[in-house]
mmCIF file with all atom_site columns, C-alpha atoms in Angstrom:
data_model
loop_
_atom_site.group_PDB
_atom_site.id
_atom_site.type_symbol
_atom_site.label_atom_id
_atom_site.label_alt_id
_atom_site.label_comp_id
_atom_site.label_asym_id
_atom_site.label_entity_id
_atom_site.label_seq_id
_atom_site.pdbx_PDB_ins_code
_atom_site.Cartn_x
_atom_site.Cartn_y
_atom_site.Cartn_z
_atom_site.occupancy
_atom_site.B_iso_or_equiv
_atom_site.pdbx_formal_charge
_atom_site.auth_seq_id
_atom_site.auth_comp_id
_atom_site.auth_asym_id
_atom_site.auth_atom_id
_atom_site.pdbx_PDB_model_num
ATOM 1   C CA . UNK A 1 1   ? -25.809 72.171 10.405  1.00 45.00 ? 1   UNK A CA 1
ATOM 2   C CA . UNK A 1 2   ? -26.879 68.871 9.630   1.00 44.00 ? 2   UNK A CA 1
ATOM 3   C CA . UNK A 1 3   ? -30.173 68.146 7.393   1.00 45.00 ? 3   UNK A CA 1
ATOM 4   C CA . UNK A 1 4   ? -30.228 65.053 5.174   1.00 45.00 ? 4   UNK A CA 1
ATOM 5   C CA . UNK A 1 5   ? -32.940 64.904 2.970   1.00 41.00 ? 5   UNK A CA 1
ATOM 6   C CA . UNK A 1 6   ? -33.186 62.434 -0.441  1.00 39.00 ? 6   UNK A CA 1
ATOM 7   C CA . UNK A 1 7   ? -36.097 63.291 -3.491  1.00 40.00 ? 7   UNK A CA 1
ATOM 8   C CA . UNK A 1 8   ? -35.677 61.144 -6.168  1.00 40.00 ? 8   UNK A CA 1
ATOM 9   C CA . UNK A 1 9   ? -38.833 62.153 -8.277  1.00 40.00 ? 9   UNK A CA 1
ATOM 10  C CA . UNK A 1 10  ? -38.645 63.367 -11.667 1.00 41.00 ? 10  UNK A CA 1
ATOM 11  C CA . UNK A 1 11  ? -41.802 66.068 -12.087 1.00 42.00 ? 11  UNK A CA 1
ATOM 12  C CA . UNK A 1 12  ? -43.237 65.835 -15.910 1.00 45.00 ? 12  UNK A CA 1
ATOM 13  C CA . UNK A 1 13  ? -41.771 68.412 -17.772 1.00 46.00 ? 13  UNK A CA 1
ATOM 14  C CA . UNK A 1 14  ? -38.579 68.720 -15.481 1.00 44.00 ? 14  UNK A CA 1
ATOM 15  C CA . UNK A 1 15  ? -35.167 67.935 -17.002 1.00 48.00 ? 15  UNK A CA 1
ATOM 16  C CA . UNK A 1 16  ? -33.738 67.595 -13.605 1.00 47.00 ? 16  UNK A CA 1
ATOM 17  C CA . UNK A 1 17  ? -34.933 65.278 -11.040 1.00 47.00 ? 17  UNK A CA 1
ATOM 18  C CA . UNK A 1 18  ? -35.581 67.301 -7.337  1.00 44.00 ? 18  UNK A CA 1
ATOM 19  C CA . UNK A 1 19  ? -32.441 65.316 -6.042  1.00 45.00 ? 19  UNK A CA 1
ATOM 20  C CA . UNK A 1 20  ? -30.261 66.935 -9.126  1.00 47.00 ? 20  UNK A CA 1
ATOM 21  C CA . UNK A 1 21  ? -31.561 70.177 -8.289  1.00 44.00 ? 21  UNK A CA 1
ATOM 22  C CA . UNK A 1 22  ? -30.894 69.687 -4.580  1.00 44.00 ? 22  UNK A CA 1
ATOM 23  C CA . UNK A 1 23  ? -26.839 68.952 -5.085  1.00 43.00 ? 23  UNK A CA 1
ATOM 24  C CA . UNK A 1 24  ? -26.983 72.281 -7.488  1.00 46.00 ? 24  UNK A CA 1
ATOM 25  C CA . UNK A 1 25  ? -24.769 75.128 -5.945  1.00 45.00 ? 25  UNK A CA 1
ATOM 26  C CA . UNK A 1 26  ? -26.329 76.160 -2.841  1.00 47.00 ? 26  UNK A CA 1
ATOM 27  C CA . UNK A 1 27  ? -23.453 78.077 -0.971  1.00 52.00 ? 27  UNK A CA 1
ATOM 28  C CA . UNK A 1 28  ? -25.641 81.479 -0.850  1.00 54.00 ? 28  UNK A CA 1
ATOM 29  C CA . UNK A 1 29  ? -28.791 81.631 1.268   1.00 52.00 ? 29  UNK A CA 1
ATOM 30  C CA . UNK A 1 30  ? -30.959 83.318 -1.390  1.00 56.00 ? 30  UNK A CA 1
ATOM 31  C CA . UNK A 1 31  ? -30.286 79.562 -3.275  1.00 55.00 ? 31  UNK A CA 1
ATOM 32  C CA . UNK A 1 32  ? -30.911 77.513 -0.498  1.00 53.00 ? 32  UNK A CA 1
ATOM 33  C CA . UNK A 1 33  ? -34.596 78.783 0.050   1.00 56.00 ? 33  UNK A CA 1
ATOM 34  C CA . UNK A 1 34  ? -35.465 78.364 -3.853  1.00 62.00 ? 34  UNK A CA 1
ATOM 35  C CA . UNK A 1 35  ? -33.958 75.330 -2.957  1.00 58.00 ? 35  UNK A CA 1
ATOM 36  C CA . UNK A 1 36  ? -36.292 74.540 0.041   1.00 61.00 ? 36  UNK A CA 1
ATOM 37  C CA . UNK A 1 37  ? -39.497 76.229 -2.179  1.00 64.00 ? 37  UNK A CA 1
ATOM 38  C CA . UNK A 1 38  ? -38.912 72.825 -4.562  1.00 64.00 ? 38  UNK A CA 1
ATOM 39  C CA . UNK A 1 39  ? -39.091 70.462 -1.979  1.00 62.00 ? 39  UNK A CA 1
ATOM 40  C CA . UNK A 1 40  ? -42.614 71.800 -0.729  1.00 64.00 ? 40  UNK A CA 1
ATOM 41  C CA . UNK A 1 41  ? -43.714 72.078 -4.301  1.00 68.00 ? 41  UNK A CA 1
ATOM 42  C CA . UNK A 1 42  ? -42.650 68.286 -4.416  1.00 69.00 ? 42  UNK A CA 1
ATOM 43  C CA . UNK A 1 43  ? -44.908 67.532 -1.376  1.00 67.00 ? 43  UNK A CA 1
ATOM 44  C CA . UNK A 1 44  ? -47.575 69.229 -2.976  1.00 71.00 ? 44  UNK A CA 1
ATOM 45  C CA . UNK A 1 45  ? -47.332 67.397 -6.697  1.00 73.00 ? 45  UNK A CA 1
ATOM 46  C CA . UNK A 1 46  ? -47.369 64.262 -4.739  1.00 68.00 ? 46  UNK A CA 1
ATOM 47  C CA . UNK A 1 47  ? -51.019 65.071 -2.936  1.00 72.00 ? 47  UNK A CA 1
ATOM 48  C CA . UNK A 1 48  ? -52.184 66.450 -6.436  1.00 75.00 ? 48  UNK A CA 1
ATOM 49  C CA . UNK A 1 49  ? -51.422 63.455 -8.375  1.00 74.00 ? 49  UNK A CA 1
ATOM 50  C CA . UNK A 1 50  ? -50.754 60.891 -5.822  1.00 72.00 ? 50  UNK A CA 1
ATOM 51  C CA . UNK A 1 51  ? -53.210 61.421 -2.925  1.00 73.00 ? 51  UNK A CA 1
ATOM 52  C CA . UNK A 1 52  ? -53.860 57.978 -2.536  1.00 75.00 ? 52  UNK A CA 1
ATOM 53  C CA . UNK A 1 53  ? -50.515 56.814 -1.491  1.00 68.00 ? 53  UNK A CA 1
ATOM 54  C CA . UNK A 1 54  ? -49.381 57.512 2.117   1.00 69.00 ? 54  UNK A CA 1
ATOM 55  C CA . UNK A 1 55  ? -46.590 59.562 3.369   1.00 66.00 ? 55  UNK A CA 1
ATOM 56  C CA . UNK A 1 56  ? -44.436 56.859 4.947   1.00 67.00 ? 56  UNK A CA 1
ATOM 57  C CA . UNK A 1 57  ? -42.046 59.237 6.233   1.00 76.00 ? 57  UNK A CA 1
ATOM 58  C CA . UNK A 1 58  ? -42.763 60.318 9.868   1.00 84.00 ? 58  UNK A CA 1
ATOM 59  C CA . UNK A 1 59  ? -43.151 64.170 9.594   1.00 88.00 ? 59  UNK A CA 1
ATOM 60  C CA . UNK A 1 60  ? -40.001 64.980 11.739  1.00 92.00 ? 60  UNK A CA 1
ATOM 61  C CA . UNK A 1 61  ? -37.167 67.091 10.907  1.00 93.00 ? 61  UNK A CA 1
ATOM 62  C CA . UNK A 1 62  ? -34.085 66.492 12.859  1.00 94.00 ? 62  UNK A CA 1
ATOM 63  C CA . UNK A 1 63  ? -31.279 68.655 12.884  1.00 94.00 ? 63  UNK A CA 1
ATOM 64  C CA . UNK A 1 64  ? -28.142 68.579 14.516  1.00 94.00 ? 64  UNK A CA 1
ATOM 65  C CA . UNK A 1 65  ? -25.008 71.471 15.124  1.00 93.00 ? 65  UNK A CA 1
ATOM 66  C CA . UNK A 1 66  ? -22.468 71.205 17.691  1.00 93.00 ? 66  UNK A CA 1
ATOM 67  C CA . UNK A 1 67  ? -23.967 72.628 20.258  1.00 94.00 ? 67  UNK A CA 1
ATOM 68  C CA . UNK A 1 68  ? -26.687 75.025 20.616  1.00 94.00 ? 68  UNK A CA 1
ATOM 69  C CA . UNK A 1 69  ? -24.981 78.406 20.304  1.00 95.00 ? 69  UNK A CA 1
ATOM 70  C CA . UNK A 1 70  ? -26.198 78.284 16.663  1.00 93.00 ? 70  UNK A CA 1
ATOM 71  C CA . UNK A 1 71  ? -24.025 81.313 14.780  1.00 93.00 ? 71  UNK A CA 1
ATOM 72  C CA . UNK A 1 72  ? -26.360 84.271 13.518  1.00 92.00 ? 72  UNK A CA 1
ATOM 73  C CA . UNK A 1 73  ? -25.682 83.650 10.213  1.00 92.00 ? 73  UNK A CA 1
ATOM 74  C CA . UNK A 1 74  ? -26.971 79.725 10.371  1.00 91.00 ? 74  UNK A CA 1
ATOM 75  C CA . UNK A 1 75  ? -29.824 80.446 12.289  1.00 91.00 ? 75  UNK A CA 1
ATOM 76  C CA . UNK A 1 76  ? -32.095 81.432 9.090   1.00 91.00 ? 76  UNK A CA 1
ATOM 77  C CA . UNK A 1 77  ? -31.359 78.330 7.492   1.00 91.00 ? 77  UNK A CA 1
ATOM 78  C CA . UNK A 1 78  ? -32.515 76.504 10.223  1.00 90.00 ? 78  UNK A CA 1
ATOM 79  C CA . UNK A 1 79  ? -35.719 78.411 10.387  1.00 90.00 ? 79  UNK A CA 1
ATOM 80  C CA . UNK A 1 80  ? -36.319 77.671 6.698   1.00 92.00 ? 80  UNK A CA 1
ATOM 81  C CA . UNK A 1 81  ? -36.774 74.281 7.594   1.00 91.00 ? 81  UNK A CA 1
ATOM 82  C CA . UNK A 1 82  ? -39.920 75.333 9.725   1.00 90.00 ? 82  UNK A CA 1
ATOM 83  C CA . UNK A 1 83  ? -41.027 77.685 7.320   1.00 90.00 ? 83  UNK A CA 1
ATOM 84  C CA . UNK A 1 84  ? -41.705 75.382 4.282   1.00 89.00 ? 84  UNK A CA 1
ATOM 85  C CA . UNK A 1 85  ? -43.128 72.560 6.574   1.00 90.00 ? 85  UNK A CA 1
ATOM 86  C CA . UNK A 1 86  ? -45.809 73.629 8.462   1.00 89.00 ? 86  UNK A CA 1
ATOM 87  C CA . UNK A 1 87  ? -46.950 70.667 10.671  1.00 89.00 ? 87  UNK A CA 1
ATOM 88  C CA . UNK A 1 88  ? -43.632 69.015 10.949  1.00 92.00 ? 88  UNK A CA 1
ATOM 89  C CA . UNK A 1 89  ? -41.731 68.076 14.314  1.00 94.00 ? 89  UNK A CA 1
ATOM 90  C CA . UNK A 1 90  ? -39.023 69.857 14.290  1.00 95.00 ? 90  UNK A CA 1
ATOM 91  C CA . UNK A 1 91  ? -36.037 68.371 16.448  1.00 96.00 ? 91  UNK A CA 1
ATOM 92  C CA . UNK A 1 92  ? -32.519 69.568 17.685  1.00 96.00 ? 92  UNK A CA 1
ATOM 93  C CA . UNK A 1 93  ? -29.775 67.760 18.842  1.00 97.00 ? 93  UNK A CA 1
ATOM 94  C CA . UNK A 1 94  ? -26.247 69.005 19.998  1.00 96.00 ? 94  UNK A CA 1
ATOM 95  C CA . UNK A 1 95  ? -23.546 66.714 20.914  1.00 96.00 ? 95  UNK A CA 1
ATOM 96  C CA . UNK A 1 96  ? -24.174 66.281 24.562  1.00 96.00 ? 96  UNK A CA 1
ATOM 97  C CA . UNK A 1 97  ? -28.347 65.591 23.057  1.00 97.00 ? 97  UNK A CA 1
ATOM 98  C CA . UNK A 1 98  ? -27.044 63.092 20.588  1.00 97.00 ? 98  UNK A CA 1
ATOM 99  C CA . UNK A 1 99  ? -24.288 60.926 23.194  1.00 97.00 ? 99  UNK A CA 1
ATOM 100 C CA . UNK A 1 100 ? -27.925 61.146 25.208  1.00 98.00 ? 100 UNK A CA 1
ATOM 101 C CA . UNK A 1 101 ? -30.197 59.533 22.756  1.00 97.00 ? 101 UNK A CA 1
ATOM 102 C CA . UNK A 1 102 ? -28.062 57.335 22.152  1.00 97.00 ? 102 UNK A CA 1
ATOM 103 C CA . UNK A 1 103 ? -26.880 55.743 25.814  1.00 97.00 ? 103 UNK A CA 1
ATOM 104 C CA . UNK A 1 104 ? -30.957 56.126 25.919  1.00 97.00 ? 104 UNK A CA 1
ATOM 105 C CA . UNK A 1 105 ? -32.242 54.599 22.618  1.00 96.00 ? 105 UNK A CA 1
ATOM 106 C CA . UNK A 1 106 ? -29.217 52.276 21.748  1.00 95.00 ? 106 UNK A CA 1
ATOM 107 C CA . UNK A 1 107 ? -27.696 51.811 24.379  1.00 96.00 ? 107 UNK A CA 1
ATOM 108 C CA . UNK A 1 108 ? -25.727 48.416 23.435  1.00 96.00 ? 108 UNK A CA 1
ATOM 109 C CA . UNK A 1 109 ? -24.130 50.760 20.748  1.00 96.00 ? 109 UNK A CA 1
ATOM 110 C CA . UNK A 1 110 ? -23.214 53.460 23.084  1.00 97.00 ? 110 UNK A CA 1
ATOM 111 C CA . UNK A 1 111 ? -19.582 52.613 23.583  1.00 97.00 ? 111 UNK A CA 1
ATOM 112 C CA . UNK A 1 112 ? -19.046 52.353 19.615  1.00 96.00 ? 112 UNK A CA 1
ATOM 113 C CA . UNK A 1 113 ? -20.392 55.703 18.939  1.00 97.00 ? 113 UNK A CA 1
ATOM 114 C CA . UNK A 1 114 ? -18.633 56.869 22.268  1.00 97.00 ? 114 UNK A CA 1
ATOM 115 C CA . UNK A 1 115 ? -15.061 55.285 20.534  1.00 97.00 ? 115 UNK A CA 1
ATOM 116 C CA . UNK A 1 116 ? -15.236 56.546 17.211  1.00 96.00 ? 116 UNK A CA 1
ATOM 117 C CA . UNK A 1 117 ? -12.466 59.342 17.073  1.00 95.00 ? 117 UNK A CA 1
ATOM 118 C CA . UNK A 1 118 ? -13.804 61.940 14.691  1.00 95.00 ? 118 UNK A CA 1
ATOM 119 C CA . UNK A 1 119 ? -16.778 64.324 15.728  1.00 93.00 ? 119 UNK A CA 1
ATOM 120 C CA . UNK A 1 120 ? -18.059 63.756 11.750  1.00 93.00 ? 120 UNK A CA 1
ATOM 121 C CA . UNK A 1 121 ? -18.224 60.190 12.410  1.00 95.00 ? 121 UNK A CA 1
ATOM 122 C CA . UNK A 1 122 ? -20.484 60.464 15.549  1.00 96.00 ? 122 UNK A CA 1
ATOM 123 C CA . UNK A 1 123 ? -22.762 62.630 13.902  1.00 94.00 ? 123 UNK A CA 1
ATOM 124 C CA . UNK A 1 124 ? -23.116 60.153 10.919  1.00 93.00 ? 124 UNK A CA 1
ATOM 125 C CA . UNK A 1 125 ? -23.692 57.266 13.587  1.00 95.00 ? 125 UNK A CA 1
ATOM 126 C CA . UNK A 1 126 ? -26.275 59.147 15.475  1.00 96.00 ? 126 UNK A CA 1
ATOM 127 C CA . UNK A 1 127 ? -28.293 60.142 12.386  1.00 94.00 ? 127 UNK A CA 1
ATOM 128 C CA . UNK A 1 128 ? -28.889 56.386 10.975  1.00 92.00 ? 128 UNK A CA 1
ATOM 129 C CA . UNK A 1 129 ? -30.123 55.660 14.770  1.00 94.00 ? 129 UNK A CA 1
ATOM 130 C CA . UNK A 1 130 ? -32.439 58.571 14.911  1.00 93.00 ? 130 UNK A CA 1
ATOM 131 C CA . UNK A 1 131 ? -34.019 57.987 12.106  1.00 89.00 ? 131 UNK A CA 1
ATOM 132 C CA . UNK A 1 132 ? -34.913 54.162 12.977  1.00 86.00 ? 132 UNK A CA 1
#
């Protein structure tokens, strides 16, 4: 599973900015959900204090496996992102969606992504385009 996601702020009070706590050890499920609760907390510190300033970030999630036979034990994860952002877009993308988007969307960069030799580096190529 694929889900990129950068916080940067430093809440008063916090020694740890969100972005520290993200990288923390989240190898057990229970952790990634406490890890997803801090995110939405984020979100709403930033209306609290910061109401004024707009959300520049389209409210899209895009995620991205293999292909869409998700294994069972993945397939909570996934829904977590929909759980802790209601209102979001959420968007998947397997291999065959991705080479699509792109011969679609970017279509004079098709053949790069196309010749790049590792599956890794495809996905990292299709996930700066997607999120232009």
């Amino acid at each position: 599973i694929s889900c990129a996601t950068f916080f940067f702020l430093r809440v008063p009070g916090w020694q740890q900015s969100l972005a520290e706590l993200m990288y923390d050890d989240i190898s057990e499920p229970e952790q990634l959900h406490s890890q997803a609760r801090l995110l939405v907390q984020s979100e709403l510190l930033r209306q609290r204090y910061h109401p004024d300033v707009p959300k520049l970030i389209p409210k899209i999630i895009h995620q991205t496996f293999k292909s869409n036979n998700i294994p069972a034990k993945l397939r909570p994860l996934l829904q977590t992102w929909r759980e802790f952002n209601p209102g979001y877009e959420i968007r998947f993308y397997d291999d065959t969606a991705c080479r699509q988007f792109v011969a679609t969307e970017f279509p004079e960069y098709f053949d790069a992504y196309q010749s790049l030799p590792k599956d890794v580096e495809r996905a990292d190529f299709f996930r700066y385009m997607v999120v232009l």
